[in-house]
Amino acid sequence: MDASWRQVAGGRGRARGRATVAPSSGNGVHLRGAGGGREKGSVGAARPGSRGTGTAAAAGGPAGNSPAGSEDPQTSVASELMSQRKFEEIKKANQAAAKKLVEEHFSSSSEDEDDDFEGKQGKIVANTFITYTTQTDGDIRELERTKQYVNEAFQAGAMTCLICIASVKRNQAVWSCSGCFCIFHMPCIQKWAKDSQFLVSSLTDDDFGKRDYPWPCPKCRFEYKRSETPSRYYCYCGKVEDPPLDPWLVPHSCGQVCEREFKPPCGHKCLLLCHPGPCPPCPKMVTTTCYCKKAKPIPRRCSAKEWSCQLQCGQKLLCGQHKCENPCHAGNCQPCPRVSRQKCVCGKQVAERSCASPLWHCNQVCGKTLPCGNHTCEQVCHVGACGECPRSGKRFCPCQKSKFSLPCTEDVPTCGDSCDKVLECGMHRCSQRCHRGPCETCRQEVEKHCRCGKHTKLMPCHKPYLCETKCVKMRDCQKHQCRRKCCPGNCPPCDQNCGRTLGCRNHKCPSVCHRGSCYPCPETIDVKCNCGITKVTVPCGRERTTRPPKCKELCSRPPTCHHTTQEKHRCHFGSCPPCHQPCQKVLEKCGHLCPASCHDQALIKQTGRHQPTVPWEQPSEPTFIQTALPCPPCQVPIPMECLGKHETSPLPCHAVGPYSCKRVCGRTLDCQNHTCMKECHKVTETDGCTGKNKAGPECFHCEEGCSKSRPSGCPHPCVLPCHPGECPPCVQMLRIKCHCKITTLYVECRRITTADINEKNLLSCCKNQCPKELPCGHRCKEMCHPGECPFNCNQKVKLRCPCKRIKKDLQCNKVRENQISIDCDATCKEMKRKASEIKEAETKAALEEEKRRQQAELEAFENRLKGRRKKSRKRDEVAVEPSLWQKYKYYLLPACGVAVVVFAWYIAHDVD
């Protein structure tokens, strides 16, 4: 919320709030930038006569900028007036801000209440009603309703207006029903009453709005007159109009004694302070006796002054024979439950009946002779005399026009006049002569109007006329049409169900279809804690926004860990808190008890979860899961000796076992020259190894190299570590290359060192053909050998004449020594000569062709230079005739090639 000086001063208040001016006169006003009306010291003591105040300076007036000694008297007075006016404005703004803050604080409907406050509040309410139950026969059940209303008044958000389904705040005007004591907003109940009266009067009152129609309470349907429509806001007891908001009182209460009459009235008045809901039972003490008046009077509460002594009543019952056997009770005694034999009224039958109903009638006709002596009584079982004969005295004829005096044994005759009785139609009379029995139906033809008055028809008078036209008028609900055939206009009320969803959003209106708003949902819902013991009853529709009550009972859920009982904690929703009891499980390896806290349901972060690709993607798996963790390692100290038996140290139980003390072993090795340099280790004591100074098989073996001289020619050291006695012969394999440097051979060292030159050459031979290449280019045919390869190549090679026509197979060594050569013969020379001639002819023909082409181009160029027309250019072109070679060269060349091939083949066969 902005500070008050910002709200009052507009855009310039920010600068004024932050500026602090210290004028030379010394009496300045200091404005703080925050706090508003909540701090009394936000505005200093500014005197009207001070000059150069901080308010004027902050407002940009001349008094804040000009020196104090140079001020004009008029300017000084104007600045003082402006400062005083600004001071008053800021003071009013601070007061308004403080008032608004207090109203918002006390009208807040927040549900975040402290547990200590709720506990104190519950104790205050309990102490208020404890005087009603401490004395004799206090009835706690009668107080529950009043307690509920008081608790709801103190709880923020608990009081709900059933019309708008909204919380009733402390600073809102309300109205309380005198029947059900339900609380509504003043505007809501006024609109409800006005709408209810309008709907009723618009449907039933021809003189609209002048009759006094009642309006009902939205919850209990208690009816109020038009004059009782609430127009002003009163406290609960009705003494104070517009009760002020007081945080120390019940909301909407005046704080005075209630003094309302108790219901049912007993002569006393309510002694509680002005409170919501019904008044509690009367707590006054009176002295009263029991119902049957047999016990002595005792003091009791006025609300429970009627009591039973539990003795037998003893009053005589209505049957007059038995007494009441029930214990002392209120009101009249119950009917006699016993059974006795009783006669009927006429005395003809006797039956076993309840003693409480002695008068009963049988089903037989009386049958007694009447005074006339001719007829019998036809009444069924009756009391008293039968009466005179119904046929005696003067009697009328059937048409009631003539009167006859006849004996009861004779029937009255017809008079012969017309009957003239009004028929059932009500319009015509019977035209028959006086007759016995009912008149016949009217058969006259009349023009009848239908019931709705829209159609007419000529038909018998006794038959009704109903047309088939359906009424289109709207019923009283103004939603559905009448749709009744031949409706006379008095359409019946709508018989369909309303079915509209009520304000609670849980139920639908069960009433018949109606106009206006539906009544609020009459249902209530219990908002319970998790165990269901503690509950709060709220109107239907408020259960979604009502916080469940805090239950003080202990959680009754079974433990989810291995313990038989869980830690004590209050009833709650959701999962129980983690168990902090010692685990006390027996460890399998050592048998000790686990001392750690219970770890059956530890929260473990999942690994390898699918990471959301976009910020709005919901995670498919929880980040943490509850799982049982294994017991931690046992930490009970156990004394243990090290492997080398150097020391004994305490170790944790889970780590008990052979361990190393990290010292050097120090046992004498088998070489008798060195000690074991290994870290403390296990030593197996054998027959040959006893004591702490003897090395065992696990000790370090001497790795010092053997210092003894090797046999002559052996390049390897002794392979054994430091040892007594002579070194064994060298049996290591020596890797050498063969003479041809391709194959690797492995030979024992001692064989190489003891062999002579020939044996060494033999050992270095790989027994494969020598891979070296001779100068002629062929491979050496000898076995792997040392030194240079011998030049005695006998490989066959082909030798040709210079023209490559004649060829022969000869030995390579003879050819390399130039001992044999092949010369061309006459045929070869003749073929060379013909080939050269053909080549020269082709060259010459090509030169001639080139000269002709160049000559033709030269002449064409010269003709273009002389300026001849393009049309005569073809005439000036020199016609060059092709030579014989150019005409037939494509035929001569293949023929010549074929001839040369045939000739060569022929020569080759002659030579062979």
Short mmCIF file of C-alpha atoms in Angstrom, two decimals, residues 494-664:
data_model
loop_
_atom_site.label_atom_id
_atom_site.label_comp_id
_atom_site.label_asym_id
_atom_site.label_seq_id
_atom_site.Cartn_x
_atom_site.Cartn_y
_atom_site.Cartn_z
CA CYS A 494 -46.57 -26.05 -13.93
CA ASP A 495 -46.06 -29.64 -12.83
CA GLN A 496 -42.56 -30.11 -14.24
CA ASN A 497 -39.49 -30.21 -12.04
CA CYS A 498 -37.29 -27.12 -11.96
CA GLY A 499 -34.02 -29.06 -12.23
CA ARG A 500 -31.79 -25.98 -12.22
CA THR A 501 -28.41 -26.34 -10.57
CA LEU A 502 -28.38 -24.61 -7.22
CA GLY A 503 -25.70 -22.24 -6.05
CA CYS A 504 -23.89 -25.06 -4.27
CA ARG A 505 -23.11 -26.68 -7.65
CA ASN A 506 -23.83 -30.10 -6.10
CA HIS A 507 -27.63 -30.47 -6.23
CA LYS A 508 -30.51 -29.45 -8.46
CA CYS A 509 -33.67 -27.66 -7.45
CA PRO A 510 -36.26 -30.32 -6.37
CA SER A 511 -39.23 -27.92 -6.50
CA VAL A 512 -41.72 -27.70 -9.33
CA CYS A 513 -40.88 -25.27 -12.10
CA HIS A 514 -41.10 -21.73 -10.75
CA ARG A 515 -40.19 -18.16 -11.46
CA GLY A 516 -37.35 -16.23 -9.91
CA SER A 517 -34.37 -17.57 -8.03
CA CYS A 518 -34.34 -21.05 -6.54
CA TYR A 519 -34.20 -21.49 -2.80
CA PRO A 520 -30.69 -22.06 -1.44
CA CYS A 521 -29.60 -25.64 -1.03
CA PRO A 522 -30.92 -26.84 2.34
CA GLU A 523 -28.29 -29.56 2.65
CA THR A 524 -25.28 -29.30 4.93
CA ILE A 525 -22.02 -31.14 4.56
CA ASP A 526 -19.67 -32.23 7.30
CA VAL A 527 -16.06 -31.33 6.59
CA LYS A 528 -14.20 -33.95 8.57
CA CYS A 529 -10.64 -34.51 9.56
CA ASN A 530 -8.86 -37.59 8.32
CA CYS A 531 -10.08 -39.86 11.13
CA GLY A 532 -13.64 -38.46 10.96
CA ILE A 533 -13.95 -37.68 14.69
CA THR A 534 -13.62 -33.92 14.38
CA LYS A 535 -15.96 -32.26 11.92
CA VAL A 536 -17.32 -28.88 10.92
CA THR A 537 -20.81 -28.56 9.44
CA VAL A 538 -20.90 -26.08 6.57
CA PRO A 539 -23.57 -25.22 3.99
CA CYS A 540 -23.52 -27.29 0.86
CA GLY A 541 -21.14 -25.71 -1.64
CA ARG A 542 -18.67 -24.41 0.92
CA GLU A 543 -16.92 -27.72 1.46
CA ARG A 544 -14.50 -27.02 -1.38
CA THR A 545 -13.17 -23.82 0.18
CA THR A 546 -13.45 -24.81 3.84
CA ARG A 547 -10.26 -25.98 5.45
CA PRO A 548 -10.67 -29.29 7.31
CA PRO A 549 -10.72 -28.86 11.10
CA LYS A 550 -7.63 -29.56 13.13
CA CYS A 551 -8.15 -32.77 15.03
CA LYS A 552 -6.57 -33.23 18.45
CA GLU A 553 -6.93 -36.99 18.38
CA LEU A 554 -3.90 -39.18 17.88
CA CYS A 555 -3.31 -40.65 14.45
CA SER A 556 -4.82 -44.13 14.33
CA ARG A 557 -3.17 -45.38 11.19
CA PRO A 558 -1.15 -48.58 11.45
CA PRO A 559 2.60 -48.10 11.25
CA THR A 560 4.06 -48.40 7.78
CA CYS A 561 7.44 -49.60 9.05
CA HIS A 562 8.40 -52.76 10.94
CA HIS A 563 7.64 -51.29 14.37
CA THR A 564 4.54 -52.50 16.17
CA THR A 565 3.55 -48.96 17.18
CA GLN A 566 4.29 -45.61 15.58
CA GLU A 567 5.32 -42.37 17.19
CA LYS A 568 2.46 -40.40 18.69
CA HIS A 569 1.27 -37.55 16.50
CA ARG A 570 -1.99 -35.76 15.74
CA CYS A 571 -4.55 -36.75 13.13
CA HIS A 572 -3.56 -35.45 9.72
CA PHE A 573 -4.08 -35.79 5.98
CA GLY A 574 -1.51 -37.28 3.68
CA SER A 575 1.17 -39.74 4.64
CA CYS A 576 2.47 -40.02 8.19
CA PRO A 577 5.77 -38.34 9.05
CA PRO A 578 8.88 -40.51 8.88
CA CYS A 579 9.42 -42.79 11.86
CA HIS A 580 12.31 -41.67 14.10
CA GLN A 581 12.34 -44.65 16.46
CA PRO A 582 15.52 -46.74 16.68
CA CYS A 583 15.51 -49.49 14.08
CA GLN A 584 16.44 -52.29 16.55
CA LYS A 585 16.56 -54.89 13.82
CA VAL A 586 18.83 -57.89 14.45
CA LEU A 587 21.71 -57.70 11.99
CA GLU A 588 22.14 -60.96 10.12
CA LYS A 589 25.94 -61.06 10.08
CA CYS A 590 26.78 -60.21 13.69
CA GLY A 591 23.49 -60.47 15.63
CA HIS A 592 23.72 -56.96 17.10
CA LEU A 593 20.73 -54.54 17.11
CA CYS A 594 20.66 -51.70 14.57
CA PRO A 595 20.91 -48.38 16.55
CA ALA A 596 20.07 -46.07 13.59
CA SER A 597 16.72 -44.32 13.11
CA CYS A 598 14.01 -46.23 11.26
CA HIS A 599 14.81 -46.30 7.56
CA ASP A 600 11.96 -48.36 6.13
CA GLN A 601 10.56 -45.36 4.20
CA ALA A 602 13.47 -43.20 3.19
CA LEU A 603 13.12 -40.64 0.37
CA ILE A 604 15.46 -41.53 -2.46
CA LYS A 605 15.97 -39.40 -5.55
CA GLN A 606 15.30 -41.30 -8.74
CA THR A 607 18.03 -41.57 -11.31
CA GLY A 608 17.57 -41.93 -15.04
CA ARG A 609 14.25 -40.07 -15.04
CA HIS A 610 12.84 -38.63 -18.21
CA GLN A 611 13.72 -34.95 -18.30
CA PRO A 612 10.98 -32.61 -19.58
CA THR A 613 11.76 -31.05 -22.95
CA VAL A 614 9.66 -27.93 -22.44
CA PRO A 615 8.89 -25.96 -19.24
CA TRP A 616 5.17 -26.74 -19.29
CA GLU A 617 5.61 -30.50 -19.63
CA GLN A 618 4.50 -32.29 -16.48
CA PRO A 619 6.90 -34.88 -15.04
CA SER A 620 5.57 -38.39 -15.50
CA GLU A 621 7.43 -39.82 -12.49
CA PRO A 622 8.07 -38.41 -9.02
CA THR A 623 11.53 -37.05 -8.32
CA PHE A 624 11.72 -38.78 -4.96
CA ILE A 625 10.36 -42.19 -4.05
CA GLN A 626 9.98 -43.91 -0.70
CA THR A 627 11.92 -47.11 -0.35
CA ALA A 628 13.40 -49.23 2.41
CA LEU A 629 17.12 -48.83 2.90
CA PRO A 630 19.33 -51.60 4.32
CA CYS A 631 20.63 -51.21 7.84
CA PRO A 632 23.92 -49.31 8.07
CA PRO A 633 27.08 -51.26 8.92
CA CYS A 634 27.44 -52.30 12.57
CA GLN A 635 29.78 -50.01 14.52
CA VAL A 636 30.24 -52.09 17.73
CA PRO A 637 34.04 -52.17 18.53
CA ILE A 638 35.61 -55.66 18.51
CA PRO A 639 39.34 -56.25 19.49
CA MET A 640 41.26 -57.83 16.61
CA GLU A 641 44.92 -58.87 16.03
CA CYS A 642 46.63 -57.81 12.80
CA LEU A 643 47.69 -60.31 10.16
CA GLY A 644 51.37 -60.20 11.05
CA LYS A 645 50.62 -60.39 14.80
CA HIS A 646 52.27 -57.06 15.43
CA GLU A 647 49.39 -55.42 17.44
CA THR A 648 45.77 -55.79 18.67
CA SER A 649 43.29 -52.92 17.86
CA PRO A 650 39.49 -52.42 18.26
CA LEU A 651 37.66 -52.56 14.92
CA PRO A 652 33.96 -51.85 13.99
CA CYS A 653 31.87 -54.97 13.93
CA HIS A 654 31.16 -54.72 10.19
CA ALA A 655 34.93 -54.46 9.50
CA VAL A 656 36.01 -57.33 11.79
CA GLY A 657 38.40 -59.59 9.99
CA PRO A 658 42.05 -59.97 9.09
CA TYR A 659 43.56 -56.52 8.68
CA SER A 660 47.02 -55.12 8.07
CA CYS A 661 48.70 -52.72 10.50
CA LYS A 662 50.66 -51.21 7.57
CA ARG A 663 54.03 -52.13 9.14
CA VAL A 664 56.85 -53.95 7.36
#
